[in-house]
Amino acid sequence: MTSTLVKVPFVDLSIQHQPIQTKIEQAIDQVIKQGDFILGEALAEFEVAFAAACGVSYGVGVASGTDAIALGLQACGIGKGDEVLVPANTFIATIIGVIYAGATPVLVDCDYETALIDFESAAKAITPQTKAILPVHLYGQMVSPSQLKDFADTYNLIIFEDAAQAHLAEREGIRAGAIGSAAGFSFYPSKNLGAFGSGGMVVTNNQAIADKVRSLRNYGAPRKYFHTELGTNSRLDTLQAAILNIKLPSLSEWNLARNKAAQVYDLALQPLETQEVFPIKNYSQFGHVYHLYVIRLNQKLAQHREKIQQQLQELGIQTGIHYPIPCHLQPAYRYLGYQLGDLPQAEALCEQILSLPMYPGLAQEQIALVNEQLAKVIYSCNKS
Ligand SMILES: *Cc1c(COP(=O)(O)O)cnc(C)c1O
Protein backbone atom coordinates (compact mmCIF):
# COMPACT_ATOMS: atom_id res chain seq x y z
CA MET A 1 0.00 0.00 0.00
CA THR A 2 2.83 2.41 0.83
CA SER A 3 4.18 1.84 -2.68
CA THR A 4 0.96 3.17 -4.26
CA LEU A 5 1.51 6.34 -6.23
CA VAL A 6 -0.29 9.23 -4.55
CA LYS A 7 -2.40 10.92 -7.20
CA VAL A 8 -4.36 13.16 -4.88
CA PRO A 9 -2.62 13.86 -1.57
CA PHE A 10 -4.77 15.00 1.33
CA VAL A 11 -2.86 18.25 1.44
CA ASP A 12 0.09 19.66 -0.52
CA LEU A 13 1.75 22.75 0.91
CA SER A 14 4.57 22.91 -1.64
CA ILE A 15 2.20 24.29 -4.29
CA GLN A 16 1.54 27.45 -2.27
CA HIS A 17 5.14 27.89 -1.15
CA GLN A 18 6.93 27.41 -4.45
CA PRO A 19 6.02 30.79 -6.05
CA ILE A 20 6.92 32.78 -2.90
CA GLN A 21 9.91 30.77 -1.70
CA THR A 22 12.50 33.39 -2.68
CA LYS A 23 10.58 36.12 -0.88
CA ILE A 24 10.30 33.90 2.18
CA GLU A 25 14.04 33.23 2.16
CA GLN A 26 14.71 36.95 1.94
CA ALA A 27 12.41 37.59 4.89
CA ILE A 28 14.20 34.92 6.92
CA ASP A 29 17.60 36.42 5.99
CA GLN A 30 16.39 39.79 7.17
CA VAL A 31 15.47 38.41 10.60
CA ILE A 32 18.85 36.67 10.86
CA LYS A 33 20.57 39.98 10.07
CA GLN A 34 18.51 41.89 12.61
CA GLY A 35 18.73 39.17 15.22
CA ASP A 36 15.46 40.17 16.85
CA PHE A 37 14.25 36.58 17.19
CA ILE A 38 11.91 37.13 20.14
CA LEU A 39 9.18 39.81 19.95
CA GLY A 40 10.90 41.36 16.94
CA GLU A 41 9.88 43.80 14.24
CA ALA A 42 8.33 41.24 11.86
CA LEU A 43 6.07 40.03 14.65
CA ALA A 44 4.81 43.54 15.40
CA GLU A 45 4.17 44.00 11.68
CA PHE A 46 2.32 40.72 11.34
CA GLU A 47 0.16 41.39 14.41
CA VAL A 48 -1.04 44.65 12.88
CA ALA A 49 -1.55 43.14 9.42
CA PHE A 50 -3.41 40.03 10.55
CA ALA A 51 -5.68 41.92 12.94
CA ALA A 52 -6.54 44.35 10.14
CA ALA A 53 -7.28 41.45 7.78
CA CYS A 54 -9.72 40.07 10.36
CA GLY A 55 -11.33 43.47 10.82
CA VAL A 56 -10.27 43.90 14.45
CA SER A 57 -8.02 46.33 16.27
CA TYR A 58 -5.43 44.15 18.01
CA GLY A 59 -3.50 40.97 17.38
CA VAL A 60 -1.13 39.33 19.84
CA GLY A 61 1.08 36.52 18.55
CA VAL A 62 1.48 33.46 20.74
CA ALA A 63 3.18 30.08 20.39
CA SER A 64 0.16 28.06 19.20
CA GLY A 65 -3.56 28.02 18.65
CA THR A 66 -3.91 26.09 21.89
CA ASP A 67 -2.16 28.90 23.78
CA ALA A 68 -4.24 31.50 21.94
CA ILE A 69 -7.34 29.91 23.50
CA ALA A 70 -5.79 29.40 26.93
CA LEU A 71 -4.28 32.89 27.25
CA GLY A 72 -7.14 34.58 25.42
CA LEU A 73 -9.74 33.13 27.78
CA GLN A 74 -7.62 34.13 30.79
CA ALA A 75 -7.35 37.65 29.43
CA CYS A 76 -11.15 37.74 29.13
CA GLY A 77 -11.32 37.06 32.85
CA ILE A 78 -12.30 33.42 32.55
CA GLY A 79 -10.77 30.93 34.95
CA LYS A 80 -11.34 28.80 38.01
CA GLY A 81 -14.97 28.02 38.75
CA ASP A 82 -16.17 29.20 35.35
CA GLU A 83 -17.89 26.93 32.87
CA VAL A 84 -17.28 27.37 29.16
CA LEU A 85 -19.66 25.88 26.56
CA VAL A 86 -17.70 24.05 23.86
CA PRO A 87 -18.81 21.78 21.01
CA ALA A 88 -17.81 18.14 21.49
CA ASN A 89 -16.89 17.65 17.83
CA THR A 90 -13.77 19.75 17.67
CA PHE A 91 -10.04 19.25 17.68
CA ILE A 92 -8.97 18.43 21.23
CA ALA A 93 -6.92 21.64 21.51
CA THR A 94 -10.15 23.61 22.00
CA ILE A 95 -10.81 21.68 25.20
CA ILE A 96 -7.18 21.84 26.30
CA GLY A 97 -7.25 25.63 25.93
CA VAL A 98 -10.25 25.91 28.26
CA ILE A 99 -8.65 23.63 30.86
CA TYR A 100 -5.30 25.47 30.70
CA ALA A 101 -7.18 28.70 31.34
CA GLY A 102 -8.33 27.07 34.58
CA ALA A 103 -11.98 26.83 33.56
CA THR A 104 -14.26 23.81 33.09
CA PRO A 105 -15.25 22.81 29.57
CA VAL A 106 -18.94 21.90 29.25
CA LEU A 107 -19.33 19.88 26.09
CA VAL A 108 -22.41 20.38 23.95
CA ASP A 109 -23.83 18.79 20.84
CA CYS A 110 -23.61 19.99 17.23
CA ASP A 111 -26.00 20.42 14.35
CA TYR A 112 -26.10 17.28 12.23
CA GLU A 113 -26.06 19.08 8.88
CA THR A 114 -23.46 21.79 9.53
CA ALA A 115 -21.42 20.12 12.31
CA LEU A 116 -21.44 23.53 14.06
CA ILE A 117 -22.40 24.08 17.71
CA ASP A 118 -26.09 23.41 18.39
CA PHE A 119 -27.66 26.25 20.38
CA GLU A 120 -30.49 24.12 21.77
CA SER A 121 -28.00 21.72 23.25
CA ALA A 122 -25.95 24.68 24.51
CA ALA A 123 -29.03 26.19 26.17
CA LYS A 124 -29.67 22.96 28.07
CA ALA A 125 -26.11 23.05 29.44
CA ILE A 126 -26.44 26.51 31.02
CA THR A 127 -25.82 26.67 34.79
CA PRO A 128 -25.18 29.60 37.16
CA GLN A 129 -21.45 28.99 36.55
CA THR A 130 -21.63 29.34 32.76
CA LYS A 131 -19.45 32.29 31.88
CA ALA A 132 -18.63 31.92 28.20
CA ILE A 133 -19.44 30.21 24.94
CA LEU A 134 -16.55 29.04 22.76
CA PRO A 135 -17.89 28.35 19.26
CA VAL A 136 -15.60 26.60 16.80
CA HIS A 137 -15.79 27.79 13.20
CA LEU A 138 -15.35 24.18 12.16
CA TYR A 139 -13.93 23.21 8.76
CA GLY A 140 -13.76 26.92 7.82
CA GLN A 141 -17.42 27.81 8.18
CA MET A 142 -18.38 30.35 10.80
CA VAL A 143 -21.07 29.78 13.37
CA SER A 144 -23.83 32.32 12.58
CA PRO A 145 -22.75 35.62 14.22
CA SER A 146 -26.35 36.76 14.79
CA GLN A 147 -27.41 33.50 16.43
CA LEU A 148 -24.27 33.51 18.51
CA LYS A 149 -24.79 37.07 19.72
CA ASP A 150 -28.46 36.42 20.50
CA PHE A 151 -27.51 33.37 22.51
CA ALA A 152 -24.73 35.18 24.38
CA ASP A 153 -27.04 38.13 25.12
CA THR A 154 -29.81 35.85 26.39
CA TYR A 155 -27.54 34.10 28.88
CA ASN A 156 -25.14 36.98 29.50
CA LEU A 157 -22.07 35.12 28.24
CA ILE A 158 -18.68 36.13 26.92
CA ILE A 159 -18.02 34.94 23.34
CA PHE A 160 -14.56 33.59 22.56
CA GLU A 161 -14.19 32.21 19.03
CA ASP A 162 -12.01 29.28 18.10
CA ALA A 163 -11.08 30.50 14.62
CA ALA A 164 -8.16 28.09 14.14
CA GLN A 165 -9.75 26.71 10.96
CA ALA A 166 -11.33 29.91 9.69
CA HIS A 167 -8.77 32.57 8.72
CA LEU A 168 -10.70 35.31 6.89
CA ALA A 169 -13.94 33.33 6.86
CA GLU A 170 -17.02 35.51 6.61
CA ARG A 171 -20.70 35.19 7.46
CA GLU A 172 -23.44 37.82 7.65
CA GLY A 173 -20.82 40.42 6.74
CA ILE A 174 -18.58 39.69 9.73
CA ARG A 175 -15.19 38.01 9.68
CA ALA A 176 -14.05 35.20 11.95
CA GLY A 177 -12.47 36.70 15.03
CA ALA A 178 -14.59 39.85 14.99
CA ILE A 179 -17.78 38.57 16.66
CA GLY A 180 -16.87 38.12 20.27
CA SER A 181 -14.69 39.56 23.02
CA ALA A 182 -11.68 37.84 21.50
CA ALA A 183 -10.71 34.92 19.29
CA GLY A 184 -7.89 32.44 18.86
CA PHE A 185 -6.18 31.55 15.59
CA SER A 186 -3.62 28.84 14.84
CA PHE A 187 -0.82 29.01 12.28
CA TYR A 188 -0.08 25.29 12.39
CA PRO A 189 1.51 24.53 8.99
CA SER A 190 -1.55 22.94 7.37
CA LYS A 191 -4.05 25.62 8.47
CA ASN A 192 -5.35 28.03 5.81
CA LEU A 193 -2.56 30.37 6.88
CA GLY A 194 0.29 28.22 8.14
CA ALA A 195 3.76 28.95 9.50
CA PHE A 196 6.84 26.72 9.12
CA GLY A 197 6.27 25.48 12.63
CA SER A 198 3.89 26.27 15.46
CA GLY A 199 2.16 29.59 15.96
CA GLY A 200 -1.04 31.28 17.04
CA MET A 201 -2.69 34.63 17.69
CA VAL A 202 -5.32 36.21 19.89
CA VAL A 203 -7.30 38.93 18.13
CA THR A 204 -9.62 41.38 19.86
CA ASN A 205 -11.13 44.86 19.68
CA ASN A 206 -10.51 45.32 23.39
CA GLN A 207 -7.23 46.98 24.28
CA ALA A 208 -7.25 45.71 27.87
CA ILE A 209 -7.61 42.11 26.66
CA ALA A 210 -4.78 42.60 24.13
CA ASP A 211 -2.50 44.10 26.80
CA LYS A 212 -3.27 41.26 29.15
CA VAL A 213 -2.35 38.61 26.54
CA ARG A 214 0.85 40.56 25.78
CA SER A 215 1.77 40.32 29.42
CA LEU A 216 0.69 36.68 29.88
CA ARG A 217 2.68 35.47 26.86
CA ASN A 218 5.80 37.14 28.21
CA TYR A 219 6.18 35.79 31.78
CA GLY A 220 3.36 37.96 33.10
CA ALA A 221 5.58 41.01 32.77
CA PRO A 222 4.04 44.24 31.49
CA ARG A 223 7.63 45.55 31.52
CA LYS A 224 10.96 43.77 31.84
CA TYR A 225 11.62 42.03 35.17
CA PHE A 226 8.38 43.31 36.67
CA HIS A 227 5.85 40.50 37.06
CA THR A 228 2.28 41.40 37.89
CA GLU A 229 0.75 38.01 37.23
CA LEU A 230 1.51 34.36 36.69
CA GLY A 231 2.32 34.37 33.00
CA THR A 232 4.06 31.93 30.72
CA ASN A 233 6.46 31.82 27.80
CA SER A 234 4.37 31.73 24.64
CA ARG A 235 5.40 34.00 21.80
CA LEU A 236 4.99 33.71 18.06
CA ASP A 237 8.61 33.58 16.82
CA THR A 238 9.79 36.55 14.79
CA LEU A 239 10.97 34.10 12.10
CA GLN A 240 7.50 32.57 11.84
CA ALA A 241 5.91 36.02 11.74
CA ALA A 242 8.31 37.03 8.94
CA ILE A 243 7.19 33.99 6.94
CA LEU A 244 3.53 34.70 7.68
CA ASN A 245 4.00 38.32 6.54
CA ILE A 246 4.96 36.99 3.11
CA LYS A 247 2.10 34.49 3.02
CA LEU A 248 -0.72 36.75 4.28
CA PRO A 249 -1.23 38.72 1.02
CA SER A 250 -2.02 35.43 -0.79
CA LEU A 251 -4.49 34.19 1.81
CA SER A 252 -7.69 35.53 0.18
CA GLU A 253 -6.68 34.01 -3.14
CA TRP A 254 -5.92 30.65 -1.48
CA ASN A 255 -9.25 30.72 0.36
CA LEU A 256 -11.05 31.48 -2.88
CA ALA A 257 -9.31 28.52 -4.54
CA ARG A 258 -10.52 26.30 -1.68
CA ASN A 259 -14.06 27.64 -2.05
CA LYS A 260 -14.00 27.04 -5.80
CA ALA A 261 -12.69 23.50 -5.33
CA ALA A 262 -15.54 22.92 -2.86
CA GLN A 263 -18.08 24.07 -5.43
CA VAL A 264 -16.65 21.60 -7.95
CA TYR A 265 -16.90 18.85 -5.31
CA ASP A 266 -20.48 19.88 -4.42
CA LEU A 267 -21.61 19.62 -8.00
CA ALA A 268 -19.77 16.38 -8.71
CA LEU A 269 -21.11 14.76 -5.55
CA GLN A 270 -24.77 15.58 -6.20
CA PRO A 271 -25.53 12.19 -7.78
CA LEU A 272 -24.32 10.52 -4.58
CA GLU A 273 -27.30 11.97 -2.68
CA THR A 274 -29.21 8.89 -3.90
CA GLN A 275 -26.62 6.87 -1.95
CA GLU A 276 -27.23 9.06 1.12
CA VAL A 277 -23.85 10.77 0.88
CA PHE A 278 -23.99 14.52 1.57
CA PRO A 279 -21.45 17.31 1.91
CA ILE A 280 -21.55 19.14 5.25
CA LYS A 281 -23.93 22.05 4.58
CA ASN A 282 -22.55 25.45 3.70
CA TYR A 283 -24.76 28.34 4.85
CA SER A 284 -22.14 31.00 4.21
CA GLN A 285 -21.50 30.65 0.45
CA PHE A 286 -18.22 32.36 -0.43
CA GLY A 287 -17.52 33.13 3.21
CA HIS A 288 -16.72 29.47 3.87
CA VAL A 289 -12.94 29.08 3.64
CA TYR A 290 -12.98 25.27 3.52
CA HIS A 291 -10.08 24.41 5.77
CA LEU A 292 -11.53 20.94 5.22
CA TYR A 293 -14.04 19.52 2.76
CA VAL A 294 -16.10 17.01 4.68
CA ILE A 295 -18.84 14.66 3.55
CA ARG A 296 -21.27 12.56 5.59
CA LEU A 297 -21.87 8.88 4.81
CA ASN A 298 -25.00 6.88 5.58
CA GLN A 299 -24.92 4.48 8.52
CA LYS A 300 -24.15 1.42 6.44
CA LEU A 301 -21.27 3.12 4.62
CA ALA A 302 -20.04 4.51 7.92
CA GLN A 303 -19.55 0.97 9.20
CA HIS A 304 -17.19 0.37 6.30
CA ARG A 305 -15.47 3.74 6.49
CA GLU A 306 -12.01 2.33 7.14
CA LYS A 307 -12.33 0.01 4.16
CA ILE A 308 -13.55 2.89 1.97
CA GLN A 309 -10.52 4.94 3.00
CA GLN A 310 -8.20 2.04 2.32
CA GLN A 311 -9.68 1.41 -1.12
CA LEU A 312 -9.28 5.09 -1.98
CA GLN A 313 -5.72 5.03 -0.67
CA GLU A 314 -4.96 2.12 -2.98
CA LEU A 315 -6.32 4.20 -5.85
CA GLY A 316 -3.91 7.00 -4.90
CA ILE A 317 -6.40 9.17 -3.01
CA GLN A 318 -5.74 10.24 0.57
CA THR A 319 -8.60 11.03 2.94
CA GLY A 320 -8.93 11.93 6.61
CA ILE A 321 -11.41 11.92 9.53
CA HIS A 322 -11.88 15.16 11.45
CA TYR A 323 -12.41 13.90 14.07
CA PRO A 324 -13.06 10.20 14.73
CA ILE A 325 -13.77 10.38 18.47
CA PRO A 326 -15.77 13.22 20.03
CA CYS A 327 -13.90 15.02 22.82
CA HIS A 328 -16.33 13.88 25.54
CA LEU A 329 -15.45 10.22 24.84
CA GLN A 330 -11.66 10.67 24.74
CA PRO A 331 -9.94 8.67 27.50
CA ALA A 332 -8.18 11.69 29.03
CA TYR A 333 -11.49 13.51 29.51
CA ARG A 334 -13.53 10.72 31.14
CA TYR A 335 -13.19 12.64 34.39
CA LEU A 336 -15.58 15.24 33.00
CA GLY A 337 -18.26 12.60 33.44
CA TYR A 338 -19.80 12.16 29.99
CA GLN A 339 -21.03 8.91 28.50
CA LEU A 340 -21.77 7.49 25.10
CA GLY A 341 -25.24 8.71 24.14
CA ASP A 342 -24.93 12.10 25.87
CA LEU A 343 -24.27 14.03 22.65
CA PRO A 344 -25.88 11.94 19.91
CA GLN A 345 -25.40 14.22 16.89
CA ALA A 346 -21.68 14.67 17.55
CA GLU A 347 -21.31 10.95 18.14
CA ALA A 348 -23.14 10.04 14.92
CA LEU A 349 -21.17 12.56 12.87
CA CYS A 350 -17.83 11.33 14.18
CA GLU A 351 -18.68 7.91 12.79
CA GLN A 352 -20.04 9.14 9.46
CA ILE A 353 -17.74 11.93 8.32
CA LEU A 354 -14.99 11.67 5.74
CA SER A 355 -12.63 14.49 4.72
CA LEU A 356 -11.63 14.66 1.06
CA PRO A 357 -8.41 16.25 -0.27
CA MET A 358 -8.56 20.05 -0.04
CA TYR A 359 -5.86 22.65 -0.58
CA PRO A 360 -5.19 25.59 -2.87
CA GLY A 361 -3.73 24.17 -6.06
CA LEU A 362 -5.91 21.06 -6.05
CA ALA A 363 -6.60 20.55 -9.77
CA GLN A 364 -10.03 20.06 -11.35
CA GLU A 365 -8.87 16.73 -12.76
CA GLN A 366 -7.85 15.61 -9.29
CA ILE A 367 -11.29 16.48 -7.93
CA ALA A 368 -12.85 14.62 -10.84
CA LEU A 369 -10.71 11.60 -10.03
CA VAL A 370 -11.66 11.71 -6.33
CA ASN A 371 -15.31 11.94 -7.24
CA GLU A 372 -15.17 9.17 -9.81
CA GLN A 373 -13.36 6.72 -7.52
CA LEU A 374 -15.38 7.67 -4.47
CA ALA A 375 -18.60 7.04 -6.39
CA LYS A 376 -17.38 3.60 -7.51
CA VAL A 377 -16.33 2.61 -4.01
CA ILE A 378 -19.59 3.86 -2.53
CA TYR A 379 -21.92 2.24 -5.08
CA SER A 380 -20.19 -1.09 -4.62
CA CYS A 381 -20.23 -0.79 -0.83
CA ASN A 382 -23.91 0.16 -0.71
CA LYS A 383 -24.79 -2.78 -2.98
CA SER A 384 -22.82 -5.38 -1.06
C1 LIG B 1 -5.50 23.50 14.98
C2 LIG B 1 -6.59 23.76 15.93
C3 LIG B 1 -6.35 24.25 17.23
C4 LIG B 1 -5.00 24.32 17.86
O1 LIG B 1 -4.00 24.91 17.19
P1 LIG B 1 -2.47 24.55 17.50
O2 LIG B 1 -1.76 25.65 16.82
O3 LIG B 1 -2.21 23.21 16.90
O4 LIG B 1 -2.28 24.55 18.97
C5 LIG B 1 -7.44 24.59 18.01
N1 LIG B 1 -8.68 24.43 17.58
C6 LIG B 1 -8.97 23.94 16.36
C7 LIG B 1 -10.38 23.80 15.95
C8 LIG B 1 -7.93 23.58 15.50
O5 LIG B 1 -8.22 23.07 14.30
PDB file of N, CA and C and ligand atoms in Angstrom, residues 63-69 89-95 134 136-139 162-166 184-191 197-201 291-292 323, ligand 1:
ATOM      1  N   ALA A  63       2.430  31.229  20.910  1.00  0.00           N
ATOM      2  CA  ALA A  63       3.180  30.078  20.387  1.00  0.00           C
ATOM      3  C   ALA A  63       2.339  29.055  19.638  1.00  0.00           C
ATOM      4  N   SER A  64       1.015  29.056  19.858  1.00  0.00           N
ATOM      5  CA  SER A  64       0.164  28.057  19.201  1.00  0.00           C
ATOM      6  C   SER A  64      -1.297  28.488  19.294  1.00  0.00           C
ATOM      7  N   GLY A  65      -2.121  27.781  18.546  1.00  0.00           N
ATOM      8  CA  GLY A  65      -3.561  28.024  18.653  1.00  0.00           C
ATOM      9  C   GLY A  65      -4.088  27.610  20.014  1.00  0.00           C
ATOM     10  N   THR A  66      -3.516  26.557  20.555  1.00  0.00           N
ATOM     11  CA  THR A  66      -3.913  26.094  21.892  1.00  0.00           C
ATOM     12  C   THR A  66      -3.672  27.206  22.916  1.00  0.00           C
ATOM     13  N   ASP A  67      -2.483  27.805  22.852  1.00  0.00           N
ATOM     14  CA  ASP A  67      -2.163  28.900  23.779  1.00  0.00           C
ATOM     15  C   ASP A  67      -3.023  30.134  23.513  1.00  0.00           C
ATOM     16  N   ALA A  68      -3.382  30.351  22.254  1.00  0.00           N
ATOM     17  CA  ALA A  68      -4.241  31.498  21.943  1.00  0.00           C
ATOM     18  C   ALA A  68      -5.568  31.357  22.699  1.00  0.00           C
ATOM     19  N   ILE A  69      -6.095  30.143  22.760  1.00  0.00           N
ATOM     20  CA  ILE A  69      -7.343  29.915  23.495  1.00  0.00           C
ATOM     21  C   ILE A  69      -7.108  30.049  25.002  1.00  0.00           C
ATOM     22  N   ASN A  89     -17.524  18.107  19.070  1.00  0.00           N
ATOM     23  CA  ASN A  89     -16.889  17.646  17.831  1.00  0.00           C
ATOM     24  C   ASN A  89     -15.905  18.696  17.335  1.00  0.00           C
ATOM     25  N   THR A  90     -14.821  18.811  18.066  1.00  0.00           N
ATOM     26  CA  THR A  90     -13.770  19.748  17.669  1.00  0.00           C
ATOM     27  C   THR A  90     -12.431  19.072  17.859  1.00  0.00           C
ATOM     28  N   PHE A  91     -11.377  19.743  17.390  1.00  0.00           N
ATOM     29  CA  PHE A  91     -10.037  19.247  17.683  1.00  0.00           C
ATOM     30  C   PHE A  91      -9.801  19.424  19.178  1.00  0.00           C
ATOM     31  N   ILE A  92      -9.109  18.486  19.770  1.00  0.00           N
ATOM     32  CA  ILE A  92      -8.970  18.426  21.230  1.00  0.00           C
ATOM     33  C   ILE A  92      -8.357  19.698  21.824  1.00  0.00           C
ATOM     34  N   ALA A  93      -7.588  20.434  21.013  1.00  0.00           N
ATOM     35  CA  ALA A  93      -6.917  21.639  21.509  1.00  0.00           C
ATOM     36  C   ALA A  93      -7.915  22.675  22.038  1.00  0.00           C
ATOM     37  N   THR A  94      -9.127  22.676  21.502  1.00  0.00           N
ATOM     38  CA  THR A  94     -10.150  23.607  21.996  1.00  0.00           C
ATOM     39  C   THR A  94     -10.388  23.356  23.483  1.00  0.00           C
ATOM     40  N   ILE A  95     -10.530  22.076  23.815  1.00  0.00           N
ATOM     41  CA  ILE A  95     -10.812  21.676  25.199  1.00  0.00           C
ATOM     42  C   ILE A  95      -9.583  21.947  26.074  1.00  0.00           C
ATOM     43  N   LEU A 134     -17.730  29.117  23.621  1.00  0.00           N
ATOM     44  CA  LEU A 134     -16.550  29.043  22.760  1.00  0.00           C
ATOM     45  C   LEU A 134     -16.940  28.298  21.477  1.00  0.00           C
ATOM     46  N   VAL A 136     -16.700  26.952  17.701  1.00  0.00           N
ATOM     47  CA  VAL A 136     -15.598  26.597  16.798  1.00  0.00           C
ATOM     48  C   VAL A 136     -16.109  26.778  15.369  1.00  0.00           C
ATOM     49  N   HIS A 137     -15.414  27.593  14.608  1.00  0.00           N
ATOM     50  CA  HIS A 137     -15.795  27.790  13.200  1.00  0.00           C
ATOM     51  C   HIS A 137     -15.243  26.601  12.408  1.00  0.00           C
ATOM     52  N   LEU A 138     -15.887  25.469  12.598  1.00  0.00           N
ATOM     53  CA  LEU A 138     -15.354  24.185  12.156  1.00  0.00           C
ATOM     54  C   LEU A 138     -15.284  24.047  10.638  1.00  0.00           C
ATOM     55  N   TYR A 139     -14.201  23.485  10.179  1.00  0.00           N
ATOM     56  CA  TYR A 139     -13.927  23.207   8.759  1.00  0.00           C
ATOM     57  C   TYR A 139     -13.783  24.486   7.931  1.00  0.00           C
ATOM     58  N   ASP A 162     -13.116  30.096  18.564  1.00  0.00           N
ATOM     59  CA  ASP A 162     -12.009  29.276  18.100  1.00  0.00           C
ATOM     60  C   ASP A 162     -12.017  29.383  16.574  1.00  0.00           C
ATOM     61  N   ALA A 163     -11.124  30.234  16.066  1.00  0.00           N
ATOM     62  CA  ALA A 163     -11.075  30.505  14.624  1.00  0.00           C
ATOM     63  C   ALA A 163      -9.872  29.817  13.968  1.00  0.00           C
ATOM     64  N   ALA A 164      -9.382  28.765  14.614  1.00  0.00           N
ATOM     65  CA  ALA A 164      -8.164  28.085  14.144  1.00  0.00           C
ATOM     66  C   ALA A 164      -8.292  27.506  12.734  1.00  0.00           C
ATOM     67  N   GLN A 165      -9.547  27.273  12.297  1.00  0.00           N
ATOM     68  CA  GLN A 165      -9.747  26.709  10.956  1.00  0.00           C
ATOM     69  C   GLN A 165     -10.405  27.717  10.025  1.00  0.00           C
ATOM     70  N   ALA A 166     -10.450  28.982  10.418  1.00  0.00           N
ATOM     71  CA  ALA A 166     -11.330  29.909   9.693  1.00  0.00           C
ATOM     72  C   ALA A 166     -10.720  31.271   9.397  1.00  0.00           C
ATOM     73  N   GLY A 184      -9.202  33.072  19.003  1.00  0.00           N
ATOM     74  CA  GLY A 184      -7.891  32.441  18.864  1.00  0.00           C
ATOM     75  C   GLY A 184      -7.712  31.867  17.471  1.00  0.00           C
ATOM     76  N   PHE A 185      -6.543  32.128  16.884  1.00  0.00           N
ATOM     77  CA  PHE A 185      -6.178  31.550  15.591  1.00  0.00           C
ATOM     78  C   PHE A 185      -4.963  30.646  15.786  1.00  0.00           C
ATOM     79  N   SER A 186      -4.807  29.699  14.861  1.00  0.00           N
ATOM     80  CA  SER A 186      -3.619  28.840  14.835  1.00  0.00           C
ATOM     81  C   SER A 186      -2.919  29.029  13.492  1.00  0.00           C
ATOM     82  N   PHE A 187      -1.597  28.996  13.525  1.00  0.00           N
ATOM     83  CA  PHE A 187      -0.825  29.011  12.277  1.00  0.00           C
ATOM     84  C   PHE A 187      -0.058  27.704  12.104  1.00  0.00           C
ATOM     85  N   TYR A 188      -0.611  26.634  12.632  1.00  0.00           N
ATOM     86  CA  TYR A 188      -0.083  25.286  12.389  1.00  0.00           C
ATOM     87  C   TYR A 188       0.097  25.152  10.870  1.00  0.00           C
ATOM     88  N   PRO A 189       1.172  24.490  10.417  1.00  0.00           N
ATOM     89  CA  PRO A 189       1.508  24.533   8.987  1.00  0.00           C
ATOM     90  C   PRO A 189       0.369  24.246   8.001  1.00  0.00           C
ATOM     91  N   SER A 190      -0.511  23.304   8.342  1.00  0.00           N
ATOM     92  CA  SER A 190      -1.552  22.942   7.370  1.00  0.00           C
ATOM     93  C   SER A 190      -2.823  23.772   7.491  1.00  0.00           C
ATOM     94  N   LYS A 191      -2.858  24.748   8.387  1.00  0.00           N
ATOM     95  CA  LYS A 191      -4.046  25.621   8.474  1.00  0.00           C
ATOM     96  C   LYS A 191      -4.105  26.515   7.225  1.00  0.00           C
ATOM     97  N   GLY A 197       6.136  25.981  11.277  1.00  0.00           N
ATOM     98  CA  GLY A 197       6.272  25.476  12.634  1.00  0.00           C
ATOM     99  C   GLY A 197       5.004  25.850  13.352  1.00  0.00           C
ATOM    100  N   SER A 198       5.072  25.943  14.672  1.00  0.00           N
ATOM    101  CA  SER A 198       3.889  26.266  15.463  1.00  0.00           C
ATOM    102  C   SER A 198       3.679  27.774  15.569  1.00  0.00           C
ATOM    103  N   GLY A 199       2.441  28.177  15.755  1.00  0.00           N
ATOM    104  CA  GLY A 199       2.155  29.591  15.959  1.00  0.00           C
ATOM    105  C   GLY A 199       0.684  29.817  16.193  1.00  0.00           C
ATOM    106  N   GLY A 200       0.360  30.946  16.799  1.00  0.00           N
ATOM    107  CA  GLY A 200      -1.041  31.279  17.041  1.00  0.00           C
ATOM    108  C   GLY A 200      -1.203  32.758  17.306  1.00  0.00           C
ATOM    109  N   MET A 201      -2.449  33.216  17.389  1.00  0.00           N
ATOM    110  CA  MET A 201      -2.687  34.627  17.687  1.00  0.00           C
ATOM    111  C   MET A 201      -4.036  34.823  18.366  1.00  0.00           C
ATOM    112  N   HIS A 291     -11.299  25.025   5.243  1.00  0.00           N
ATOM    113  CA  HIS A 291     -10.083  24.405   5.774  1.00  0.00           C
ATOM    114  C   HIS A 291     -10.121  22.916   5.449  1.00  0.00           C
ATOM    115  N   LEU A 292     -11.329  22.342   5.567  1.00  0.00           N
ATOM    116  CA  LEU A 292     -11.526  20.937   5.216  1.00  0.00           C
ATOM    117  C   LEU A 292     -12.798  20.802   4.396  1.00  0.00           C
ATOM    118  N   TYR A 323     -13.372  14.707  13.323  1.00  0.00           N
ATOM    119  CA  TYR A 323     -12.411  13.903  14.070  1.00  0.00           C
ATOM    120  C   TYR A 323     -13.105  12.603  14.441  1.00  0.00           C
TER     121      TYR A 323
HETATM  122  C1  LIG B   1      -5.499  23.503  14.983  1.00  0.00           C
HETATM  123  C2  LIG B   1      -6.585  23.764  15.935  1.00  0.00           C
HETATM  124  C3  LIG B   1      -6.348  24.249  17.233  1.00  0.00           C
HETATM  125  C4  LIG B   1      -5.000  24.315  17.864  1.00  0.00           C
HETATM  126  O1  LIG B   1      -4.004  24.907  17.194  1.00  0.00           O
HETATM  127  P1  LIG B   1      -2.473  24.554  17.500  1.00  0.00           P
HETATM  128  O2  LIG B   1      -1.759  25.655  16.817  1.00  0.00           O
HETATM  129  O3  LIG B   1      -2.211  23.211  16.898  1.00  0.00           O
HETATM  130  O4  LIG B   1      -2.277  24.553  18.965  1.00  0.00           O
HETATM  131  C5  LIG B   1      -7.437  24.587  18.013  1.00  0.00           C
HETATM  132  N1  LIG B   1      -8.683  24.428  17.584  1.00  0.00           N
HETATM  133  C6  LIG B   1      -8.966  23.938  16.362  1.00  0.00           C
HETATM  134  C7  LIG B   1     -10.381  23.804  15.951  1.00  0.00           C
HETATM  135  C8  LIG B   1      -7.932  23.582  15.501  1.00  0.00           C
HETATM  136  O5  LIG B   1      -8.216  23.074  14.303  1.00  0.00           O
END
